[in-house]
Short mmCIF file of C-alpha atoms in Angstrom, two decimals:
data_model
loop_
_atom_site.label_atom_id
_atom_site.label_comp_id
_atom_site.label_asym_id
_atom_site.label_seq_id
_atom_site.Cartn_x
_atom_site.Cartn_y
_atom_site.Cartn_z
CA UNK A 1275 -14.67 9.91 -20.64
CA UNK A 1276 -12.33 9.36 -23.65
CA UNK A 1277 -10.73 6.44 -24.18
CA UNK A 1278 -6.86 6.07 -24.96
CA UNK A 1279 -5.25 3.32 -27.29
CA UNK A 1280 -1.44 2.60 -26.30
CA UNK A 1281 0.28 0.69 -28.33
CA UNK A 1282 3.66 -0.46 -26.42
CA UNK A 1283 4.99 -2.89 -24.56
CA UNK A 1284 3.00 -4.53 -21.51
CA UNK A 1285 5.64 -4.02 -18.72
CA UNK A 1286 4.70 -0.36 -19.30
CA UNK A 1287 0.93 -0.93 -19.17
CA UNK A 1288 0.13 -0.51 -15.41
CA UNK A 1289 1.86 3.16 -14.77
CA UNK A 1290 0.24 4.25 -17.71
CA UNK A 1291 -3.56 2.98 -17.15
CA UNK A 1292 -3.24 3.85 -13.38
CA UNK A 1293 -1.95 7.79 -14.75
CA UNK A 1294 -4.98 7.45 -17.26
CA UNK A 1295 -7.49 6.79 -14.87
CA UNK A 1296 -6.69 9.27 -12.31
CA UNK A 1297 -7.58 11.66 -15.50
CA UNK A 1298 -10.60 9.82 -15.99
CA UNK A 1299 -9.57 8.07 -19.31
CA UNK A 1300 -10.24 4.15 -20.19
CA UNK A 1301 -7.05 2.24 -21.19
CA UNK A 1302 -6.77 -0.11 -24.38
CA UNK A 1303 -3.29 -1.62 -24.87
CA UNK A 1304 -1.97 -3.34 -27.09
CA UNK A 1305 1.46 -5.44 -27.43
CA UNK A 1306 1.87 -9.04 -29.84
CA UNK A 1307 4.53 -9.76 -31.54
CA UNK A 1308 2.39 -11.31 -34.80
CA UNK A 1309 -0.62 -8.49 -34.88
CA UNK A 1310 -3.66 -8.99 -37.14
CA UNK A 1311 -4.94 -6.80 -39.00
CA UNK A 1312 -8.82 -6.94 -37.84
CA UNK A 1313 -7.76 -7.03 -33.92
CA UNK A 1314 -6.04 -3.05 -34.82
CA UNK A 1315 -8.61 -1.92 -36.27
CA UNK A 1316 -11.38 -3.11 -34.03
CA UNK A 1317 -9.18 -1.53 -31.16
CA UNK A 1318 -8.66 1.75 -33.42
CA UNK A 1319 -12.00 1.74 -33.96
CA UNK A 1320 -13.30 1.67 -29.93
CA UNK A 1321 -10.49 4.58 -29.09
CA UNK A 1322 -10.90 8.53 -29.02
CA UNK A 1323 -7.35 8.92 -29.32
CA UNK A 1324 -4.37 6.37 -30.28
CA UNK A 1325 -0.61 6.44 -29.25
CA UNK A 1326 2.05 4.24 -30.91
CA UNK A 1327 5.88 3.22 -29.06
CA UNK A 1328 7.69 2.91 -32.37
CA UNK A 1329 10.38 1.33 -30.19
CA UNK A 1330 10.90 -2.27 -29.24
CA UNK A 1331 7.47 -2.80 -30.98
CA UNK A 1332 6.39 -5.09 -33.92
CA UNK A 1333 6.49 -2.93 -36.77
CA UNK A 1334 3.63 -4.32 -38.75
CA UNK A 1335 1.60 -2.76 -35.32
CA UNK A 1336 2.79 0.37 -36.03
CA UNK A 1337 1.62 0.67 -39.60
CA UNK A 1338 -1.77 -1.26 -39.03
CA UNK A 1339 -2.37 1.28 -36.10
CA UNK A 1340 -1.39 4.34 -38.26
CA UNK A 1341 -3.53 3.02 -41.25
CA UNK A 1342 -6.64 2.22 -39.10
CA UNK A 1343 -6.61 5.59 -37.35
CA UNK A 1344 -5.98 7.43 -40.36
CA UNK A 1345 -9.26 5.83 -42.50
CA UNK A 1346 -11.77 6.32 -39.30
CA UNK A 1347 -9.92 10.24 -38.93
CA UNK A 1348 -9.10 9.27 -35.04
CA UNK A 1349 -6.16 11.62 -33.86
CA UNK A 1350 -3.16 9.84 -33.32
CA UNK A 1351 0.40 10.21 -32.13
CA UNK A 1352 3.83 8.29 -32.63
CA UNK A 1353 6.79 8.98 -30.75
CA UNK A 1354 9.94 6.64 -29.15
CA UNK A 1355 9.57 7.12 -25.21
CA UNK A 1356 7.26 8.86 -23.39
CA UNK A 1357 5.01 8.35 -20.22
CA UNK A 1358 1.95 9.40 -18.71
CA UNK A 1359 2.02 12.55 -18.57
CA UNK A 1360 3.49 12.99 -22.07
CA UNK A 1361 -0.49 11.13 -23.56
CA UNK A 1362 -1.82 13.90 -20.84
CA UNK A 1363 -0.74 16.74 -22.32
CA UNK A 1364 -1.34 15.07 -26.00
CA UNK A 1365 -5.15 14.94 -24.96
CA UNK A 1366 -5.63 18.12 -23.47
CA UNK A 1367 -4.23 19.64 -27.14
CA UNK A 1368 -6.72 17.28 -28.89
CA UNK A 1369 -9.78 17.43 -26.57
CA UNK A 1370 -9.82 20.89 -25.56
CA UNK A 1371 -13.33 20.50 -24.25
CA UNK A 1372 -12.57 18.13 -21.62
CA UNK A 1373 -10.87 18.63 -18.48
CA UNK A 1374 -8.15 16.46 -17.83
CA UNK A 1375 -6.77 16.92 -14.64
CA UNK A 1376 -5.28 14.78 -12.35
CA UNK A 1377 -7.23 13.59 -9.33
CA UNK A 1378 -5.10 13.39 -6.38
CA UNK A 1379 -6.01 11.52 -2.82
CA UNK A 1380 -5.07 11.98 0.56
CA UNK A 1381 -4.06 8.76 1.27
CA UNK A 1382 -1.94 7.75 -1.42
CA UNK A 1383 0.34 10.32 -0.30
CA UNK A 1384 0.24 8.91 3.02
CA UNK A 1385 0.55 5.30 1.85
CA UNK A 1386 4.34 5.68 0.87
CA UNK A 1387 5.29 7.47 4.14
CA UNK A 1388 3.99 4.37 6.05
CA UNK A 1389 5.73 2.20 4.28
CA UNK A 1390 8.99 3.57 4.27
CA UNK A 1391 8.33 3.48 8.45
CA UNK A 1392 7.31 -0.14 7.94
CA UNK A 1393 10.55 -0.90 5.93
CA UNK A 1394 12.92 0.96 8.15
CA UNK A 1395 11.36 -0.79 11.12
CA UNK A 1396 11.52 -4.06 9.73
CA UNK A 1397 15.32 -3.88 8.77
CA UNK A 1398 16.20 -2.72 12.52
CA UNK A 1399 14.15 -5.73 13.27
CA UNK A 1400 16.23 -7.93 10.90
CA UNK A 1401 19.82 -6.01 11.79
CA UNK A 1402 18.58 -6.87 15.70
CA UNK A 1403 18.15 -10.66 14.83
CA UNK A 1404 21.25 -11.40 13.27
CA UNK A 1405 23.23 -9.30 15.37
CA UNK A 1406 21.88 -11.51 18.35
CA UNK A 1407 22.49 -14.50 15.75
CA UNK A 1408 25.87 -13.93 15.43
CA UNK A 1409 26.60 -13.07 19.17
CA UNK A 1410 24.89 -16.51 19.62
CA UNK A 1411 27.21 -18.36 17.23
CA UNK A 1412 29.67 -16.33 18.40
CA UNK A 1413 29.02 -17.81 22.12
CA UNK A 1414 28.39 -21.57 21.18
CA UNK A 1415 31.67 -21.63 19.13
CA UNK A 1416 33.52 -20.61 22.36
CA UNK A 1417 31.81 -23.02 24.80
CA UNK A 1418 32.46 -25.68 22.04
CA UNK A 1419 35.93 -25.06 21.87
CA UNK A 1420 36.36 -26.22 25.45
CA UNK A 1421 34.76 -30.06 24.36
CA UNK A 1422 37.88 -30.93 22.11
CA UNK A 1423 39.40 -32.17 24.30
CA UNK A 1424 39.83 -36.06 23.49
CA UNK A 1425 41.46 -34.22 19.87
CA UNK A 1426 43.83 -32.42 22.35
CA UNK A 1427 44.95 -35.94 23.95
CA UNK A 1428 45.37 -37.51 21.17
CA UNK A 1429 47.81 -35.08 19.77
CA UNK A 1430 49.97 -35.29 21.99
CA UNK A 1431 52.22 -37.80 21.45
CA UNK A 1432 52.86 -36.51 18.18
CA UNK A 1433 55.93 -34.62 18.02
CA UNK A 1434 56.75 -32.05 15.63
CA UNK A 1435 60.41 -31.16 14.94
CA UNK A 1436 61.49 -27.25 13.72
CA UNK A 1437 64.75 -28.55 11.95
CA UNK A 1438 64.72 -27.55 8.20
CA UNK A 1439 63.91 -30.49 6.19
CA UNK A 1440 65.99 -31.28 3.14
CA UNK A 1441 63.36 -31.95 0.50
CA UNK A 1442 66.42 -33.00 -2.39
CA UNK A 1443 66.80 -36.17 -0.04
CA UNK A 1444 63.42 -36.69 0.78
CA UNK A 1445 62.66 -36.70 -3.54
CA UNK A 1446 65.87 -38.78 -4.27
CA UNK A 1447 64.59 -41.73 -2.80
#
């Protein structure tokens, strides 16, 4: 079981360890703004193999990485994006000996399906609710309607006259 060093940012850590241990590889990662020296090489020093994100990455991690793994003559990579299966193929060039190949289950391919149903399902349930919400409103705002009645009476012995009205008088005074 080799062990892989990944030096990148944490939001990327979690696809890339779960890729790396469907292989059968251990994880290290590594992401801090202010890096020390002695934490790099201790890592460098517990890897097989060590891969640098020269993007979006301190750059004094970078250099410690590169220095570390070049004075204990670990094999190491340094490239801008890649993912899983990009540190995959790096190992299988580096550790021809082992077998790295991808360990598939049964039921994580079925895991997706059922949640998709479970999703779709859920937003007929939702679209059912509010369409019965909004009949509901729909029905209490007309039986409501009839109740305003007192509002009715009491408008009706205001009158409201159609003439035009002369707004140059109405200002004057």
């Amino acid at each position: 079981m080799k062990t892989v060093l990944i030096i990148c940012e944490s939001g990327y850590w979690r696809d890339l360890r779960d890729e790396l241990a469907q292989v059968g590889c251990q994880f290290l990662g590594f992401d801090k703004k202010k890096p020390n020296r002695s934490e790099i090489d201790s890592l460098v020093g517990k890897a097989d193999f060590v891969v640098i994100r020269n993007l979006n990455v301190a750059h004094h991690s970078v250099s410690f990485a590169k220095e570390a793994a070049k004075a204990t003559a670990k094999p190491f990579w340094v490239g801008r994006n890649f993912g899983a299966a990009k540190v995959i193929e790096l190992l299988k060039v580096e550790f021809p000996e082992e077998n790295f190949v991808v360990q598939k289950k049964s039921f994580e391919k079925s895991k997706p399906k059922q949640l998709k149903n479970k999703k779709k399902s859920l937003n007929q349930n939702v679209s059912k609710t509010q369409h019965e919400a909004t009949s509901n409103e729909l029905q209490q705002y007309l039986s409501s309607s009839k109740k305003n009645l007192p509002l009715k009476t009491a408008l009706k012995d205001i009158k409201l006259d159609d003439d035009d009205i002369d707004f140059a008088k109405l200002f004057k005074s």
